[in-house]
Each structure stands twice: as C-alpha cells, then as structure tokens.
C-alpha cells in the first residue's frame, strides 16, 4: 500500500468506476451507471437489475411497495435525488460511488420508520 500523504495510510482510489452500489431493503445492488446519467435512467437500471425483488409480501407491508421504477427514491449524502431529468453529477455523486440508498418513495414521504426497523426495538 502506498502512503502518499506524509506516510499516513489513506483509502485507496476506486478501481471500478463503471458501477454504482445501492442499498435497499437490506440488500446491496450493483448496477452499471455513470454520473452523467440522469436520475431516472439510474432508477430504470436498478429496476431492470431486480430491485423489485426487495418488496415484502403484500400481507407484510404497510405501503404499496415498488410497482414501477418511478416508485423509487434515491439518496446520496443525506440528499434526496428527486428530479428524474437531472444528471447524477449535479447532486455531486462521484463515479463508482458505493454508498447510495434506494428506498420506496411512499416510505420516505410517510416519515415513519419501517415496521421491521430497529427503530422500534
């Protein structure tokens, strides 16, 4: 490992800059995406990548669930990426970002934690 900053170990640079990683419902989703892509295009890539599988069975959920890609909300650095036409770069998402959140928009707008969340423990 290189020690570029006065001999102090640092986090190595990302090697995979072609993919982004999203966490949703306790699962990790890795999709091909770039900061130049629009938020809507990334949501569509997540949908095609199988994020709809994060739905719980209808009898166990308090919200409608993910029915289409428009039901997704993306979060980066505490900021909701809410404009589907804006590029990810305008929200300062770096290439190869591995710390994004995808959540059902209905859960986000309700303001209540998920019934299965550790919040209730």
JSON list of C-alpha atoms in Angstrom, two decimals:
[
{"chain": "A", "resi": 1, "resn": "UNK", "atom": "CA", "xyz": [0.00, 0.00, 0.00]},
{"chain": "A", "resi": 2, "resn": "UNK", "atom": "CA", "xyz": [1.24, 3.45, -0.84]},
{"chain": "A", "resi": 3, "resn": "UNK", "atom": "CA", "xyz": [1.48, 6.09, 1.83]},
{"chain": "A", "resi": 4, "resn": "UNK", "atom": "CA", "xyz": [1.05, 9.25, -0.24]},
{"chain": "A", "resi": 5, "resn": "UNK", "atom": "CA", "xyz": [0.08, 11.70, 2.49]},
{"chain": "A", "resi": 6, "resn": "UNK", "atom": "CA", "xyz": [3.14, 12.22, 4.69]},
{"chain": "A", "resi": 7, "resn": "UNK", "atom": "CA", "xyz": [3.40, 8.49, 5.38]},
{"chain": "A", "resi": 8, "resn": "UNK", "atom": "CA", "xyz": [-0.20, 8.20, 6.61]},
{"chain": "A", "resi": 9, "resn": "UNK", "atom": "CA", "xyz": [-2.23, 5.31, 5.16]},
{"chain": "A", "resi": 10, "resn": "UNK", "atom": "CA", "xyz": [-5.21, 6.52, 3.14]},
{"chain": "A", "resi": 11, "resn": "UNK", "atom": "CA", "xyz": [-8.16, 4.88, 1.43]},
{"chain": "A", "resi": 12, "resn": "UNK", "atom": "CA", "xyz": [-7.04, 3.65, -2.00]},
{"chain": "A", "resi": 13, "resn": "UNK", "atom": "CA", "xyz": [-8.75, 5.16, -5.03]},
{"chain": "A", "resi": 14, "resn": "UNK", "atom": "CA", "xyz": [-11.73, 3.33, -6.54]},
{"chain": "A", "resi": 15, "resn": "UNK", "atom": "CA", "xyz": [-10.76, 0.91, -9.27]},
{"chain": "A", "resi": 16, "resn": "UNK", "atom": "CA", "xyz": [-14.28, 0.19, -10.53]},
{"chain": "A", "resi": 17, "resn": "UNK", "atom": "CA", "xyz": [-15.67, 3.49, -11.75]},
{"chain": "A", "resi": 18, "resn": "UNK", "atom": "CA", "xyz": [-18.28, 1.98, -14.09]},
{"chain": "A", "resi": 19, "resn": "UNK", "atom": "CA", "xyz": [-20.65, 0.71, -11.39]},
{"chain": "A", "resi": 20, "resn": "UNK", "atom": "CA", "xyz": [-22.58, 2.26, -8.51]},
{"chain": "A", "resi": 21, "resn": "UNK", "atom": "CA", "xyz": [-23.82, 0.44, -5.43]},
{"chain": "A", "resi": 22, "resn": "UNK", "atom": "CA", "xyz": [-27.25, 0.99, -3.87]},
{"chain": "A", "resi": 23, "resn": "UNK", "atom": "CA", "xyz": [-28.61, -0.39, -0.61]},
{"chain": "A", "resi": 24, "resn": "UNK", "atom": "CA", "xyz": [-32.33, -1.17, -0.48]},
{"chain": "A", "resi": 25, "resn": "UNK", "atom": "CA", "xyz": [-34.27, -3.30, 1.98]},
{"chain": "A", "resi": 26, "resn": "UNK", "atom": "CA", "xyz": [-31.16, -4.88, 3.46]},
{"chain": "A", "resi": 27, "resn": "UNK", "atom": "CA", "xyz": [-29.77, -5.88, 0.04]},
{"chain": "A", "resi": 28, "resn": "UNK", "atom": "CA", "xyz": [-26.92, -4.47, -1.99]},
{"chain": "A", "resi": 29, "resn": "UNK", "atom": "CA", "xyz": [-27.48, -3.76, -5.69]},
{"chain": "A", "resi": 30, "resn": "UNK", "atom": "CA", "xyz": [-24.58, -3.08, -8.06]},
{"chain": "A", "resi": 31, "resn": "UNK", "atom": "CA", "xyz": [-25.51, -1.54, -11.40]},
{"chain": "A", "resi": 32, "resn": "UNK", "atom": "CA", "xyz": [-23.66, -0.02, -14.30]},
{"chain": "A", "resi": 33, "resn": "UNK", "atom": "CA", "xyz": [-24.15, 3.74, -14.00]},
{"chain": "A", "resi": 34, "resn": "UNK", "atom": "CA", "xyz": [-22.23, 6.96, -14.56]},
{"chain": "A", "resi": 35, "resn": "UNK", "atom": "CA", "xyz": [-22.53, 10.45, -13.05]},
{"chain": "A", "resi": 36, "resn": "UNK", "atom": "CA", "xyz": [-23.56, 11.75, -16.48]},
{"chain": "A", "resi": 37, "resn": "UNK", "atom": "CA", "xyz": [-26.68, 9.55, -16.42]},
{"chain": "A", "resi": 38, "resn": "UNK", "atom": "CA", "xyz": [-29.97, 11.11, -15.34]},
{"chain": "A", "resi": 39, "resn": "UNK", "atom": "CA", "xyz": [-31.51, 10.05, -12.04]},
{"chain": "A", "resi": 40, "resn": "UNK", "atom": "CA", "xyz": [-34.41, 8.47, -13.96]},
{"chain": "A", "resi": 41, "resn": "UNK", "atom": "CA", "xyz": [-32.05, 6.39, -16.09]},
{"chain": "A", "resi": 42, "resn": "UNK", "atom": "CA", "xyz": [-30.28, 5.08, -12.98]},
{"chain": "A", "resi": 43, "resn": "UNK", "atom": "CA", "xyz": [-33.66, 4.19, -11.42]},
{"chain": "A", "resi": 44, "resn": "UNK", "atom": "CA", "xyz": [-34.56, 2.29, -14.60]},
{"chain": "A", "resi": 45, "resn": "UNK", "atom": "CA", "xyz": [-31.24, 0.44, -14.45]},
{"chain": "A", "resi": 46, "resn": "UNK", "atom": "CA", "xyz": [-31.96, -0.52, -10.83]},
{"chain": "A", "resi": 47, "resn": "UNK", "atom": "CA", "xyz": [-35.44, -1.68, -11.78]},
{"chain": "A", "resi": 48, "resn": "UNK", "atom": "CA", "xyz": [-34.06, -3.79, -14.63]},
{"chain": "A", "resi": 49, "resn": "UNK", "atom": "CA", "xyz": [-31.41, -5.11, -12.23]},
{"chain": "A", "resi": 50, "resn": "UNK", "atom": "CA", "xyz": [-34.06, -6.67, -9.99]},
{"chain": "A", "resi": 51, "resn": "UNK", "atom": "CA", "xyz": [-34.65, -4.15, -7.21]},
{"chain": "A", "resi": 52, "resn": "UNK", "atom": "CA", "xyz": [-38.36, -5.00, -7.29]},
{"chain": "A", "resi": 53, "resn": "UNK", "atom": "CA", "xyz": [-37.40, -8.24, -5.51]},
{"chain": "A", "resi": 54, "resn": "UNK", "atom": "CA", "xyz": [-36.87, -6.18, -2.34]},
{"chain": "A", "resi": 55, "resn": "UNK", "atom": "CA", "xyz": [-40.67, -6.00, -1.96]},
{"chain": "A", "resi": 56, "resn": "UNK", "atom": "CA", "xyz": [-42.07, -7.82, 1.02]},
{"chain": "A", "resi": 57, "resn": "UNK", "atom": "CA", "xyz": [-45.17, -9.98, 0.54]},
{"chain": "A", "resi": 58, "resn": "UNK", "atom": "CA", "xyz": [-48.33, -7.80, 0.39]},
{"chain": "A", "resi": 59, "resn": "UNK", "atom": "CA", "xyz": [-49.59, -9.03, 3.78]},
{"chain": "A", "resi": 60, "resn": "UNK", "atom": "CA", "xyz": [-46.35, -7.87, 5.48]},
{"chain": "A", "resi": 61, "resn": "UNK", "atom": "CA", "xyz": [-46.04, -4.33, 4.16]},
{"chain": "A", "resi": 62, "resn": "UNK", "atom": "CA", "xyz": [-47.61, -1.09, 5.28]},
{"chain": "A", "resi": 63, "resn": "UNK", "atom": "CA", "xyz": [-47.05, 0.67, 1.93]},
{"chain": "A", "resi": 64, "resn": "UNK", "atom": "CA", "xyz": [-47.99, -0.17, -1.65]},
{"chain": "A", "resi": 65, "resn": "UNK", "atom": "CA", "xyz": [-44.49, -1.46, -2.45]},
{"chain": "A", "resi": 66, "resn": "UNK", "atom": "CA", "xyz": [-42.43, -0.96, -5.56]},
{"chain": "A", "resi": 67, "resn": "UNK", "atom": "CA", "xyz": [-44.71, -1.30, -8.57]},
{"chain": "A", "resi": 68, "resn": "UNK", "atom": "CA", "xyz": [-42.57, 0.55, -11.15]},
{"chain": "A", "resi": 69, "resn": "UNK", "atom": "CA", "xyz": [-39.27, 2.44, -11.31]},
{"chain": "A", "resi": 70, "resn": "UNK", "atom": "CA", "xyz": [-40.98, 5.76, -10.54]},
{"chain": "A", "resi": 71, "resn": "UNK", "atom": "CA", "xyz": [-41.75, 4.43, -7.03]},
{"chain": "A", "resi": 72, "resn": "UNK", "atom": "CA", "xyz": [-38.03, 4.54, -6.16]},
{"chain": "A", "resi": 73, "resn": "UNK", "atom": "CA", "xyz": [-36.33, 7.40, -4.35]},
{"chain": "A", "resi": 74, "resn": "UNK", "atom": "CA", "xyz": [-32.54, 7.67, -4.36]},
{"chain": "A", "resi": 75, "resn": "UNK", "atom": "CA", "xyz": [-30.49, 9.23, -1.56]},
{"chain": "A", "resi": 76, "resn": "UNK", "atom": "CA", "xyz": [-26.87, 10.33, -1.60]},
{"chain": "A", "resi": 77, "resn": "UNK", "atom": "CA", "xyz": [-25.14, 12.15, 1.29]},
{"chain": "A", "resi": 78, "resn": "UNK", "atom": "CA", "xyz": [-28.49, 12.77, 3.01]},
{"chain": "A", "resi": 79, "resn": "UNK", "atom": "CA", "xyz": [-29.88, 14.44, -0.10]},
{"chain": "A", "resi": 80, "resn": "UNK", "atom": "CA", "xyz": [-32.89, 13.03, -1.97]},
{"chain": "A", "resi": 81, "resn": "UNK", "atom": "CA", "xyz": [-32.22, 12.85, -5.70]},
{"chain": "A", "resi": 82, "resn": "UNK", "atom": "CA", "xyz": [-35.74, 13.85, -6.67]},
{"chain": "A", "resi": 83, "resn": "UNK", "atom": "CA", "xyz": [-35.50, 15.26, -10.21]},
{"chain": "A", "resi": 84, "resn": "UNK", "atom": "CA", "xyz": [-35.55, 12.37, -12.71]},
{"chain": "A", "resi": 85, "resn": "UNK", "atom": "CA", "xyz": [-34.21, 14.58, -15.51]},
{"chain": "A", "resi": 86, "resn": "UNK", "atom": "CA", "xyz": [-31.15, 15.90, -13.63]},
{"chain": "A", "resi": 87, "resn": "UNK", "atom": "CA", "xyz": [-27.81, 14.13, -14.08]},
{"chain": "A", "resi": 88, "resn": "UNK", "atom": "CA", "xyz": [-26.34, 12.41, -11.04]},
{"chain": "A", "resi": 89, "resn": "UNK", "atom": "CA", "xyz": [-23.30, 14.70, -11.30]},
{"chain": "A", "resi": 90, "resn": "UNK", "atom": "CA", "xyz": [-25.44, 17.71, -10.36]},
{"chain": "A", "resi": 91, "resn": "UNK", "atom": "CA", "xyz": [-26.01, 16.03, -7.00]},
{"chain": "A", "resi": 92, "resn": "UNK", "atom": "CA", "xyz": [-22.19, 15.57, -6.70]},
{"chain": "A", "resi": 93, "resn": "UNK", "atom": "CA", "xyz": [-22.33, 11.77, -7.00]},
{"chain": "A", "resi": 94, "resn": "UNK", "atom": "CA", "xyz": [-18.80, 10.61, -7.89]},
{"chain": "A", "resi": 95, "resn": "UNK", "atom": "CA", "xyz": [-18.05, 7.87, -10.43]},
{"chain": "A", "resi": 96, "resn": "UNK", "atom": "CA", "xyz": [-18.02, 4.42, -8.84]},
{"chain": "A", "resi": 97, "resn": "UNK", "atom": "CA", "xyz": [-19.93, 5.61, -5.76]},
{"chain": "A", "resi": 98, "resn": "UNK", "atom": "CA", "xyz": [-20.70, 2.74, -3.40]},
{"chain": "A", "resi": 99, "resn": "UNK", "atom": "CA", "xyz": [-22.82, 4.43, -0.72]},
{"chain": "A", "resi": 100, "resn": "UNK", "atom": "CA", "xyz": [-26.19, 5.28, -2.28]},
{"chain": "A", "resi": 101, "resn": "UNK", "atom": "CA", "xyz": [-29.59, 4.38, -0.88]},
{"chain": "A", "resi": 102, "resn": "UNK", "atom": "CA", "xyz": [-32.66, 3.34, -2.83]},
{"chain": "A", "resi": 103, "resn": "UNK", "atom": "CA", "xyz": [-35.92, 3.43, -0.89]},
{"chain": "A", "resi": 104, "resn": "UNK", "atom": "CA", "xyz": [-39.59, 3.19, -1.68]},
{"chain": "A", "resi": 105, "resn": "UNK", "atom": "CA", "xyz": [-40.86, 6.75, -2.18]},
{"chain": "A", "resi": 106, "resn": "UNK", "atom": "CA", "xyz": [-44.00, 6.04, -0.11]},
{"chain": "A", "resi": 107, "resn": "UNK", "atom": "CA", "xyz": [-41.85, 5.09, 2.91]},
{"chain": "A", "resi": 108, "resn": "UNK", "atom": "CA", "xyz": [-39.74, 8.20, 2.53]},
{"chain": "A", "resi": 109, "resn": "UNK", "atom": "CA", "xyz": [-42.76, 10.51, 2.24]},
{"chain": "A", "resi": 110, "resn": "UNK", "atom": "CA", "xyz": [-44.62, 8.92, 5.17]},
{"chain": "A", "resi": 111, "resn": "UNK", "atom": "CA", "xyz": [-41.86, 9.99, 7.57]},
{"chain": "A", "resi": 112, "resn": "UNK", "atom": "CA", "xyz": [-42.36, 6.85, 9.66]},
{"chain": "A", "resi": 113, "resn": "UNK", "atom": "CA", "xyz": [-39.74, 4.12, 10.06]},
{"chain": "A", "resi": 114, "resn": "UNK", "atom": "CA", "xyz": [-40.37, 0.71, 8.54]},
{"chain": "A", "resi": 115, "resn": "UNK", "atom": "CA", "xyz": [-42.37, -1.55, 10.93]},
{"chain": "A", "resi": 116, "resn": "UNK", "atom": "CA", "xyz": [-39.49, -4.06, 10.87]},
{"chain": "A", "resi": 117, "resn": "UNK", "atom": "CA", "xyz": [-36.89, -1.39, 11.56]},
{"chain": "A", "resi": 118, "resn": "UNK", "atom": "CA", "xyz": [-34.57, -1.48, 14.57]},
{"chain": "A", "resi": 119, "resn": "UNK", "atom": "CA", "xyz": [-36.09, 1.91, 15.45]},
{"chain": "A", "resi": 120, "resn": "UNK", "atom": "CA", "xyz": [-38.93, 0.09, 17.22]},
{"chain": "A", "resi": 121, "resn": "UNK", "atom": "CA", "xyz": [-36.63, -2.13, 19.35]}
]
